[in-house]
PDB file of C-alpha atoms and ligand atoms in Angstrom:
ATOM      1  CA  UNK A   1      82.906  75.862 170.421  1.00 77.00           C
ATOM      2  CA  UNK A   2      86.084  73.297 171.080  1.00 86.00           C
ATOM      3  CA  UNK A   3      85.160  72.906 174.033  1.00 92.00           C
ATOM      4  CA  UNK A   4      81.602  71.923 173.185  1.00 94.00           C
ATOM      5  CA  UNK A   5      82.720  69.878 170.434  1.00 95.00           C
ATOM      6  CA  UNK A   6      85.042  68.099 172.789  1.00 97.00           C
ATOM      7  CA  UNK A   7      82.227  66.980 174.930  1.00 97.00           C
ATOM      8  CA  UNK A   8      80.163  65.733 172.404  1.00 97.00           C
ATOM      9  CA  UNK A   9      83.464  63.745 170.982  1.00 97.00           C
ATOM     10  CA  UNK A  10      84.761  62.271 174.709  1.00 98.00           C
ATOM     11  CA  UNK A  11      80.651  61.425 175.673  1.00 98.00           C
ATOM     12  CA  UNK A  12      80.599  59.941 171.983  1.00 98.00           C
ATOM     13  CA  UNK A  13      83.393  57.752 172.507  1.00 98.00           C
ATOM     14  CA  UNK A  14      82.315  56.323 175.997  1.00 98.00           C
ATOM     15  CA  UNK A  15      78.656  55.587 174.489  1.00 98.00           C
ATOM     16  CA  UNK A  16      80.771  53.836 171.753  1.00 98.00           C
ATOM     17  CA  UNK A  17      82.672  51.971 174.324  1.00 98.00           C
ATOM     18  CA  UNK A  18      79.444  51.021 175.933  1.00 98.00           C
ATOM     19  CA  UNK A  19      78.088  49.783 172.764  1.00 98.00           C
ATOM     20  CA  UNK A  20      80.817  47.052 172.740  1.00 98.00           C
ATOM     21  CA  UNK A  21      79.976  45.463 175.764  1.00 98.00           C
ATOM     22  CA  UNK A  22      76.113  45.755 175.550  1.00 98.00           C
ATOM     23  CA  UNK A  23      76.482  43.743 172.058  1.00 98.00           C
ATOM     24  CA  UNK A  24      78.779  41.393 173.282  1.00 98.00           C
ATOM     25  CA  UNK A  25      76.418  40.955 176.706  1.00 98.00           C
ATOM     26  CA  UNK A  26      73.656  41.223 173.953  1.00 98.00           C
ATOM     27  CA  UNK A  27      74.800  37.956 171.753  1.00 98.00           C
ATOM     28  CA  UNK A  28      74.382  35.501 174.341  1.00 98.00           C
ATOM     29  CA  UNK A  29      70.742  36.146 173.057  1.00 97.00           C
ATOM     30  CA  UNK A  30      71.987  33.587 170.067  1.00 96.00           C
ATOM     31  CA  UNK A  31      72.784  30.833 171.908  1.00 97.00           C
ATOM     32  CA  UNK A  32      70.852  27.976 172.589  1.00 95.00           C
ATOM     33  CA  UNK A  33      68.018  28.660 174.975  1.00 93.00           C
ATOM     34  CA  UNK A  34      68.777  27.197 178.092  1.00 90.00           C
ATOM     35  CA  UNK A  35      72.424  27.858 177.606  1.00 96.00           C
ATOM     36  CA  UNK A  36      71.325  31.628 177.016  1.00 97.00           C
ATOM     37  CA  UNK A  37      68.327  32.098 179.640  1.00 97.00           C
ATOM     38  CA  UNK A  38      70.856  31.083 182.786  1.00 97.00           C
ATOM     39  CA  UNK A  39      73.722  33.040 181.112  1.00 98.00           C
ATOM     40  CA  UNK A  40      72.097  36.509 180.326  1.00 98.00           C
ATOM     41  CA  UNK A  41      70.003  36.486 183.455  1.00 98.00           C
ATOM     42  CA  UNK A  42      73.358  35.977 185.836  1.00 97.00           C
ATOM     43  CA  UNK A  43      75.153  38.376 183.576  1.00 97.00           C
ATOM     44  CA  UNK A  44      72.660  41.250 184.374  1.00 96.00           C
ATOM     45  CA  UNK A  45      71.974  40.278 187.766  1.00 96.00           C
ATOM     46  CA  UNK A  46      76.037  40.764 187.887  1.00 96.00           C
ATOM     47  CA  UNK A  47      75.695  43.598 186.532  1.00 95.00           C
ATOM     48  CA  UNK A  48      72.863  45.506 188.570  1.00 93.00           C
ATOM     49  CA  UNK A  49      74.307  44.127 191.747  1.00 94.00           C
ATOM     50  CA  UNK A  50      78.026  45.408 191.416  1.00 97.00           C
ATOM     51  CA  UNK A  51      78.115  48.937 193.147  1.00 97.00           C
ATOM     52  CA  UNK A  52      81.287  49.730 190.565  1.00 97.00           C
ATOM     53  CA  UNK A  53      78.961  48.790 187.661  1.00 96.00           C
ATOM     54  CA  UNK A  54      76.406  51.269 189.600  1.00 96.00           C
ATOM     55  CA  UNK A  55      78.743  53.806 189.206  1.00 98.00           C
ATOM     56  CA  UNK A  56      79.797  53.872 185.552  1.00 97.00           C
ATOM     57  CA  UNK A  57      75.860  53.447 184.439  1.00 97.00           C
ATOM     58  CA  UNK A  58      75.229  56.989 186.104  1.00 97.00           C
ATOM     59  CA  UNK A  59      78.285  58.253 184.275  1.00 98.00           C
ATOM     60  CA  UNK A  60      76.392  56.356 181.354  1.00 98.00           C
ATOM     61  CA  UNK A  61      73.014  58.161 181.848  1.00 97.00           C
ATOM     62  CA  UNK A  62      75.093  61.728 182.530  1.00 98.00           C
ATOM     63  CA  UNK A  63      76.766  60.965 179.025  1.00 98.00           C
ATOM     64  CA  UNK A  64      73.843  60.434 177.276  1.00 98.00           C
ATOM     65  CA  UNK A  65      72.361  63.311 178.519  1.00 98.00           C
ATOM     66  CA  UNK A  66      75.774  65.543 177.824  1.00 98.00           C
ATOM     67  CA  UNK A  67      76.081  64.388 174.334  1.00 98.00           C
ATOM     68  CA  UNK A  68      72.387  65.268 173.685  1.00 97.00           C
ATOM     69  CA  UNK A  69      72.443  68.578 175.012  1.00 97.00           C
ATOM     70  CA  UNK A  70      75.885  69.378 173.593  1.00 97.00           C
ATOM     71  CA  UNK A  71      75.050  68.493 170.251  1.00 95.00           C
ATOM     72  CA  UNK A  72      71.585  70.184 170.313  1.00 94.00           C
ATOM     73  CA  UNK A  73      73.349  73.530 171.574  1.00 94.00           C
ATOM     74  CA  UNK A  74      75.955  73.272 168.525  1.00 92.00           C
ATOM     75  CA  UNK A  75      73.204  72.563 165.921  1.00 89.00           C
ATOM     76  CA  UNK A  76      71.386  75.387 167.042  1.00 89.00           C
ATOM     77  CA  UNK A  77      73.841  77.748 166.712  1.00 90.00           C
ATOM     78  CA  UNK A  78      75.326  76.119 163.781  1.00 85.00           C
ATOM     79  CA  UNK A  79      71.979  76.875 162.102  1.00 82.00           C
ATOM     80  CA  UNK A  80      71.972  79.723 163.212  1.00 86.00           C
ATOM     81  CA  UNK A  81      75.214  81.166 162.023  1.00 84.00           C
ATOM     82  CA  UNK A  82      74.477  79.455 158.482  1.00 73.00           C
ATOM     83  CA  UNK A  83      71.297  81.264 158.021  1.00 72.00           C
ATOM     84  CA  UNK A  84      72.965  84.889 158.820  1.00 67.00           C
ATOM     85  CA  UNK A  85      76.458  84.159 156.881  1.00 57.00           C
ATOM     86  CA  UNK A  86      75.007  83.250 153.727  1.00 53.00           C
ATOM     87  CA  UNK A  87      72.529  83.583 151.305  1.00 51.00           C
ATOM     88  CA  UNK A  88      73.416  80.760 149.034  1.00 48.00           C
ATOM     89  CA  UNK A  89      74.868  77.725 151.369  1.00 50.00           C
ATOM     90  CA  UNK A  90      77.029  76.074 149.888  1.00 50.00           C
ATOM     91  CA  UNK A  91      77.569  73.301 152.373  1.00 52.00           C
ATOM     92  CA  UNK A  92      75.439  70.673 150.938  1.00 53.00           C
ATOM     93  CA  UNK A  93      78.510  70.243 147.736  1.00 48.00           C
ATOM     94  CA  UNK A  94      80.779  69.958 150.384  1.00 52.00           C
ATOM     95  CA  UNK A  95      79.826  67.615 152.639  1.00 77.00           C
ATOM     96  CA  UNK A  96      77.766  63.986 152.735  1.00 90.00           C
ATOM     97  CA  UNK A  97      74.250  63.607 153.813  1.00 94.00           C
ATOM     98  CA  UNK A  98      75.376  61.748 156.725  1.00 94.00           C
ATOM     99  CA  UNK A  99      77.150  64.800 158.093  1.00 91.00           C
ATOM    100  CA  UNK A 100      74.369  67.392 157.577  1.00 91.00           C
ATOM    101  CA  UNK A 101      71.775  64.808 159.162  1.00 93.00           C
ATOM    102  CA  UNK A 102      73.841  64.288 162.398  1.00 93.00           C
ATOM    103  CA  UNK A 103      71.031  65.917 164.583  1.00 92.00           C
ATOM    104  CA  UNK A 104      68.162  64.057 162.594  1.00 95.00           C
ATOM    105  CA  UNK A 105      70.035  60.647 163.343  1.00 97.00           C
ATOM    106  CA  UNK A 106      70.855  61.575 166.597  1.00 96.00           C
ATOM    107  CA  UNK A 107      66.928  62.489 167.150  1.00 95.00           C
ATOM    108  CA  UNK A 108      66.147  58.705 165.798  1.00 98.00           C
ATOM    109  CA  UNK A 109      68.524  57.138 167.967  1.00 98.00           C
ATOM    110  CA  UNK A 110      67.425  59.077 170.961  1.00 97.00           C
ATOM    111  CA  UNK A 111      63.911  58.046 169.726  1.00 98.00           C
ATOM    112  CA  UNK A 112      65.402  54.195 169.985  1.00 98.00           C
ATOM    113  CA  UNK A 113      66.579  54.953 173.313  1.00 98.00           C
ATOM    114  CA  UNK A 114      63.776  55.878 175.171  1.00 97.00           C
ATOM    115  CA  UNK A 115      61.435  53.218 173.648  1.00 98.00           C
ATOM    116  CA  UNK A 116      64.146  50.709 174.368  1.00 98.00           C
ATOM    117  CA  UNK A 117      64.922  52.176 177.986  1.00 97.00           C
ATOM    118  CA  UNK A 118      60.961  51.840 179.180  1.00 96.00           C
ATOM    119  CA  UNK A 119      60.940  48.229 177.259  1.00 97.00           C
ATOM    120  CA  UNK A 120      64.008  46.730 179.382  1.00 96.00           C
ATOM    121  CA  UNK A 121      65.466  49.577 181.773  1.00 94.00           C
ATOM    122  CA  UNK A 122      62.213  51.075 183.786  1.00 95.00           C
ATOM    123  CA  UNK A 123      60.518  47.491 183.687  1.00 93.00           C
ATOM    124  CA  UNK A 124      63.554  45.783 185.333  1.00 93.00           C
ATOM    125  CA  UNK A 125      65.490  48.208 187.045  1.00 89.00           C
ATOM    126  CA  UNK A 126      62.257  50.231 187.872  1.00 90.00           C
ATOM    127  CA  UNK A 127      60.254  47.756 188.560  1.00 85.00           C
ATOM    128  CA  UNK A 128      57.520  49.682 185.936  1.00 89.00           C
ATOM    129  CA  UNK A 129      54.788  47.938 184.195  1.00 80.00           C
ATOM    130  CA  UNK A 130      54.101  44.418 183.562  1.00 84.00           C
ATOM    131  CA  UNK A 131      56.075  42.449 186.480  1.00 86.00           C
ATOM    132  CA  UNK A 132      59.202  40.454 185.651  1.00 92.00           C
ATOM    133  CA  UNK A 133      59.667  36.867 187.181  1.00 93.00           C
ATOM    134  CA  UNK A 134      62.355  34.794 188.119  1.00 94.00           C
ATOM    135  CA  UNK A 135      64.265  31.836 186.405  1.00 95.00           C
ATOM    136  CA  UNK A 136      65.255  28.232 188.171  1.00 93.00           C
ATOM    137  CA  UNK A 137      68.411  30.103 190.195  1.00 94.00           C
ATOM    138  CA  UNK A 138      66.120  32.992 191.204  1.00 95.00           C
ATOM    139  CA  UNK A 139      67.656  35.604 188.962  1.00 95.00           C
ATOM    140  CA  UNK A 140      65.522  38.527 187.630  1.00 95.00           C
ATOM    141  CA  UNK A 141      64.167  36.697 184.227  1.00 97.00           C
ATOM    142  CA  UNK A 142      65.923  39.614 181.564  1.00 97.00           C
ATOM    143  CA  UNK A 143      65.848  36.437 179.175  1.00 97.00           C
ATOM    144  CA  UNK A 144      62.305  36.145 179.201  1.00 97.00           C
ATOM    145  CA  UNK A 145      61.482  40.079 178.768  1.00 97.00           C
ATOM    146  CA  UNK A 146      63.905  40.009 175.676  1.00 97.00           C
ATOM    147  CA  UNK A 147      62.350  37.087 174.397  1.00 96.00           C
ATOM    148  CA  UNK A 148      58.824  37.473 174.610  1.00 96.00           C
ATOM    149  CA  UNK A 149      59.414  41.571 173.486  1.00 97.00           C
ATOM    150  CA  UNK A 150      60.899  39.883 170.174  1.00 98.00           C
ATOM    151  CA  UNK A 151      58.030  37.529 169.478  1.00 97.00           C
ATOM    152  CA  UNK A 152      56.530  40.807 168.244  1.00 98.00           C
ATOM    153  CA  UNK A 153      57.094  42.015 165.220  1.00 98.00           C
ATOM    154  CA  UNK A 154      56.304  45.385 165.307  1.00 98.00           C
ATOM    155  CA  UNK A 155      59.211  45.815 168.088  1.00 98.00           C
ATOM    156  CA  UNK A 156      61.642  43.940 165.479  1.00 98.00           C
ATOM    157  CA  UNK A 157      61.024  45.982 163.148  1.00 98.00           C
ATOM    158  CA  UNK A 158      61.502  48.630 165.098  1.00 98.00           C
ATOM    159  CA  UNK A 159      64.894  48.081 166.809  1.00 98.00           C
ATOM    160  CA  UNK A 160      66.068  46.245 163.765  1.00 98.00           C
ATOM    161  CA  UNK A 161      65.652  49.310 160.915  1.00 98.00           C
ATOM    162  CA  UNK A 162      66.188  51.795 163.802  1.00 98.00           C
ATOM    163  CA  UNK A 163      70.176  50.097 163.854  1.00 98.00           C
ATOM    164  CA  UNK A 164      70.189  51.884 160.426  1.00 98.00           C
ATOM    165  CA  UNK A 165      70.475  55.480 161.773  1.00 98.00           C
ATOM    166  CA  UNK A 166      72.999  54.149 164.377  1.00 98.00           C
ATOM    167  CA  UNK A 167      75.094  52.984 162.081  1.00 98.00           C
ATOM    168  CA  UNK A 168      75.376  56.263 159.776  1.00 98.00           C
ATOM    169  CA  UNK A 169      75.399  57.982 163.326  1.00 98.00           C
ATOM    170  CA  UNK A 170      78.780  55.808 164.924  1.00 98.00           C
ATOM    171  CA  UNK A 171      80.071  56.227 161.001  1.00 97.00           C
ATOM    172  CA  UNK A 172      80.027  59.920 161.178  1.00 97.00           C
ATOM    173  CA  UNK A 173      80.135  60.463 164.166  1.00 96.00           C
ATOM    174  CA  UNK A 174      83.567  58.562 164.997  1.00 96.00           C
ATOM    175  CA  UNK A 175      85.425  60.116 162.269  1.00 93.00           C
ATOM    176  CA  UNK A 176      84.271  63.286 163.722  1.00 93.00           C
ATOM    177  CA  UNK A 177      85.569  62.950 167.451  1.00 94.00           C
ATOM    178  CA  UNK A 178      88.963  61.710 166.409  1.00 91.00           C
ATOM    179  CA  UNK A 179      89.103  64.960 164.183  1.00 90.00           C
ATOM    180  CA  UNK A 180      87.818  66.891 167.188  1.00 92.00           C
ATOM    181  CA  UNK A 181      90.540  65.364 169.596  1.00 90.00           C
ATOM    182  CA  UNK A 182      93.443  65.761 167.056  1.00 87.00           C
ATOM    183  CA  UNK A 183      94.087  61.971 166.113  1.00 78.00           C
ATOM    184  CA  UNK A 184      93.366  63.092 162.261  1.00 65.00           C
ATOM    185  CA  UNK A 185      96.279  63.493 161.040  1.00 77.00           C
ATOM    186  CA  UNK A 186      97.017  62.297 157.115  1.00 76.00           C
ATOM    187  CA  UNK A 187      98.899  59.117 158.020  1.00 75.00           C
ATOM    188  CA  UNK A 188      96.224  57.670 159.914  1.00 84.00           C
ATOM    189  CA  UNK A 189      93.295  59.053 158.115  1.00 79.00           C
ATOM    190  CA  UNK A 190      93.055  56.143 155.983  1.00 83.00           C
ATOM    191  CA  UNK A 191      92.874  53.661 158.649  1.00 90.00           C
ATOM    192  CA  UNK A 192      90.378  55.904 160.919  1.00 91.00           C
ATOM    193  CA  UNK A 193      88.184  56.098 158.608  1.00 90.00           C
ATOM    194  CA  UNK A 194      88.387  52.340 157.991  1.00 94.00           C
ATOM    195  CA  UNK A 195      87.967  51.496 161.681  1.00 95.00           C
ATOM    196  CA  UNK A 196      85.139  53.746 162.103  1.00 96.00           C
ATOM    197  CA  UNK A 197      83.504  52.108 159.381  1.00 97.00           C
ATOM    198  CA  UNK A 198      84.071  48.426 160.579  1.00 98.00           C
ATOM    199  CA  UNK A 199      83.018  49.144 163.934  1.00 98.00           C
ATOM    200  CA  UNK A 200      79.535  50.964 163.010  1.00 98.00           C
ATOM    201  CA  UNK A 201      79.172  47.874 160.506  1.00 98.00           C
ATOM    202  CA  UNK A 202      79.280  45.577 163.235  1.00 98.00           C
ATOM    203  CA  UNK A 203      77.207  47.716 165.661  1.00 98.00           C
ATOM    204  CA  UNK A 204      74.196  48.000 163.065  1.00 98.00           C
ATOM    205  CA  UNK A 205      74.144  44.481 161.923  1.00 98.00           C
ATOM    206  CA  UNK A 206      75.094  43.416 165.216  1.00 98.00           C
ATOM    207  CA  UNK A 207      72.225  44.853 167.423  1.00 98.00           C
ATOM    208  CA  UNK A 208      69.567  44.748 164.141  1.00 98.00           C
ATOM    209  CA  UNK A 209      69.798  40.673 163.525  1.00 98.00           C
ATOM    210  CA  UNK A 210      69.977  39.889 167.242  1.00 98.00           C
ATOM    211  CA  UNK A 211      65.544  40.705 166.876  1.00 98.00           C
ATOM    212  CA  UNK A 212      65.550  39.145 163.947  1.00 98.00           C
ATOM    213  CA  UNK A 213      67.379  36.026 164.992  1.00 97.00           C
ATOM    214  CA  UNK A 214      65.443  36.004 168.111  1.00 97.00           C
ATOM    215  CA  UNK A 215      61.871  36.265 166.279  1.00 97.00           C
ATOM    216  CA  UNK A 216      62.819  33.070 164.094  1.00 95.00           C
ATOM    217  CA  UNK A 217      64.464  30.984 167.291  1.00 85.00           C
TER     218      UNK A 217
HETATM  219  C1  HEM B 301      69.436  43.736 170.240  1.00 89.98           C
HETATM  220  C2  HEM B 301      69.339  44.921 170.744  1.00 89.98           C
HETATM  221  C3  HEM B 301      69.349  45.213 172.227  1.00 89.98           C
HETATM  222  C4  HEM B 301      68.946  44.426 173.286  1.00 89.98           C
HETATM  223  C5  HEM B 301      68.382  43.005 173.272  1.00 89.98           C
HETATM  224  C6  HEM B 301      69.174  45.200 174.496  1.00 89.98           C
HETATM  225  C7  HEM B 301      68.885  44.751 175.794  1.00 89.98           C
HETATM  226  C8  HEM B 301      68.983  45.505 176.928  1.00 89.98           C
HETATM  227  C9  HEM B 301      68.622  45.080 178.259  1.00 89.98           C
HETATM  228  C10 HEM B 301      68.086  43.691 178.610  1.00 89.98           C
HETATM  229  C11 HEM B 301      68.850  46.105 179.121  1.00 89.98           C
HETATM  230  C12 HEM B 301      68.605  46.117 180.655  1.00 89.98           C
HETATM  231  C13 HEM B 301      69.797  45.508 181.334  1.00 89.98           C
HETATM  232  C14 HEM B 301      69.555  45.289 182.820  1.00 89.98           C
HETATM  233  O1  HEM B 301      69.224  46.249 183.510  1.00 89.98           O
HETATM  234  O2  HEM B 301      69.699  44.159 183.254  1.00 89.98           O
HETATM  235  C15 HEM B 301      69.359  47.208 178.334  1.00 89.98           C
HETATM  236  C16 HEM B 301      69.748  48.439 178.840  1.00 89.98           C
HETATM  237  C17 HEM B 301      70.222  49.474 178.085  1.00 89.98           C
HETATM  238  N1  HEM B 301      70.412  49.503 176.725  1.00 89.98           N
HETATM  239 FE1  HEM B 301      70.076  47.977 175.451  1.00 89.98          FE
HETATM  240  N2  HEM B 301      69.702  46.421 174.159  1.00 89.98           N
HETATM  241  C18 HEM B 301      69.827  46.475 172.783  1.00 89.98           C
HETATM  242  C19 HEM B 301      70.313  47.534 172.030  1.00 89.98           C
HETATM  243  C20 HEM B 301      70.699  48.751 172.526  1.00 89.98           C
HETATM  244  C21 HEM B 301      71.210  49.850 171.737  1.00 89.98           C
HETATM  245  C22 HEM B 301      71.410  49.809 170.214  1.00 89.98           C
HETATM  246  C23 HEM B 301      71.456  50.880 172.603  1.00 89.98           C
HETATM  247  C24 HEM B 301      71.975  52.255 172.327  1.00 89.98           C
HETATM  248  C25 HEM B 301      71.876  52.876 171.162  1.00 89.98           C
HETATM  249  C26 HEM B 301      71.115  50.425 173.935  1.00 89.98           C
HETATM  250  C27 HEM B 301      71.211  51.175 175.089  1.00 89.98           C
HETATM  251  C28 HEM B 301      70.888  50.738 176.364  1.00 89.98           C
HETATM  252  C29 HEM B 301      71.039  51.563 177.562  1.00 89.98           C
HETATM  253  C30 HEM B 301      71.561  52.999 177.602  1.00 89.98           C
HETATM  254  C31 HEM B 301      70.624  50.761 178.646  1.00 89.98           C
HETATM  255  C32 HEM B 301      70.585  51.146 180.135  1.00 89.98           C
HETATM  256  C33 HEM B 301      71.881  50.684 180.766  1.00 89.98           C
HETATM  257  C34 HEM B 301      71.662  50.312 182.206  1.00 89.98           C
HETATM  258  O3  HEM B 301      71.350  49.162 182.448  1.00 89.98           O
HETATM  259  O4  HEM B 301      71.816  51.147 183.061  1.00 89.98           O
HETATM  260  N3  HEM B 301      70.669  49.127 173.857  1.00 89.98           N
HETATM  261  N4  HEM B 301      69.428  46.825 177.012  1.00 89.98           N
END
C-alpha cells in the first residue's frame, strides 16, 4: 500500500510541477496578439524540437498514466476493504467531500485531459485532424489553434468549469503526497496546507480565465 501510495504522491508532484510551467507557457496567451502569436509559437516549437524536452514529456505521459493506474488500483481496493470491514461507515464524519471524491475528480480531470490532448496534442504533435499552418517565421501556428478553439464557447466552458475539479483535486491531493512522503509533521502543517491551497488557487483560476480572457480578446 506505501508503496502504491508513494507513486501516486511522487507522479502527483511531477504533474504539479508540470502544471507550473504549462501555465506560465500558457499566459503568454494574454498578451497582446502579435506580441503573443510570435512568442507562444517559438516557445512550443522550442519545446517540440529539444530532444531533452522529448525526454521529460515521455516521463510526462508515463506519469500520467502511473498516477491513473495507481490511484484506480488503491480505490478499488479501498472500496473494497470498506465494504467488508463495516457495516455502518463511518468515514463520511471524518473526512471532507474533497477527500472521498478523489477518484471522481481524478475521472473529470482525466476526462479534461483527453479532450484537451486530441484538441492541441494529436492535432500538432500528431499531425491529426484539421491541418495546422504556419505563422510569418514559419513556426507551427499553436497560437492560432488556441485561438480559434476559444472563439467557441462550448470549449470555454468546458476547460474553464472543468479547472474546478482540478483545483479541489491539486487541494487534496497535495496535502495528501506530503503526508504520504513524511513532510507532515505539526510544525509545518499549517503552512502545507496553506501552500497547497495557494498553489491549486492559482492553477484553477489560472488555466480557467486564460478561455475566458481569450473568448473576449
Ligand atoms: C488554458 C488552458 C490550457 C491551454 C491553452 C493549453 C494548451 C496546450 C497546448 C497548446 C499544448 C500542445 C503544446 C505543443 O505540443 O506545442 C498542450 C499540451 C498539453 N497540455 Fe495543455 N493547455 C491548457 C491546460 C492544461 C491543463 C489544465 C492540463 C492538465 C490538467 C494540461 C495538460 C497538457 C498535457 C499533458 C499536454 C501534452 C504535453 C506535451 O506537449 O507533450 N493542459 N496544452
Amino acid at each position: 500500500m506505501f508503496f502504491r501510495k508513494s507513486i501516486i504522491a511522487l507522479t502527483g508532484l511531477f504533474l504539479c510541477i508540470f502544471l507550473i510551467v504549462h501555465l506560465s507557457a500558457n499566459s503568454i496567451l494574454l498578451l497582446p496578439e502579435e506580441t503573443a502569436r510570435g512568442l507562444y509559437n517559438s516557445y512550443s516549437t522550442t519545446l517540440r524540437e529539444s530532444p531533452l524536452i522529448k525526454i521529460v514529456a515521455y516521463v510526462l505521459y508515463l506519469s500520467i498514466i502511473l498516477h491513473v493506474v495507481y490511484a484506480l488500483l488503491i480505490t478499488l481496493n479501498n472500496r473494497r476493504a470498506k465494504s467488508k470491514a463495516y457495516a455502518v461507515n463511518r468515514n463520511k464524519e471524518n473526512s471532507s467531500w474533497t477527500s472521498q471524491n478523489m477518484g471522481l475528480l481524478g475521472i473529470m480531470i482525466l476526462l479534461f485531459i483527453v479532450v484537451h490532448l486530441a484538441n492541441f496534442w494529436a492535432r500538432i504533435k500528431l499531425g491529426m485532424g484539421e491541418g495546422v499552418g504556419l505563422d510569418a517565421n514559419g513556426h507551427v501556428d499553436v497560437y492560432e489553434v488556441t485561438y480559434s478553439l476559444f472563439q467557441n464557447m462550448y470549449y470555454v466552458g468546458f476547460y474553464s468549469l472543468l479547472m474546478i475539479p482540478l483545483g479541489l483535486h491539486l487541494h487534496h491531493g497535495l496535502k495528501s503526497a506530503f503526508m504520504t512522503l513524511g513532510f507532515y509533521h505539526k510544525k509545518g502543517l499549517k503552512f502545507l496546507a496553506k501552500a497547497a491551497l495557494v498553489y491549486a488557487a492559482i492553477m484553477a483560476i489560472g488555466f480557467g480565465i486564460i478561455p475566458l480572457i481569450v473568448f473576449l480578446k
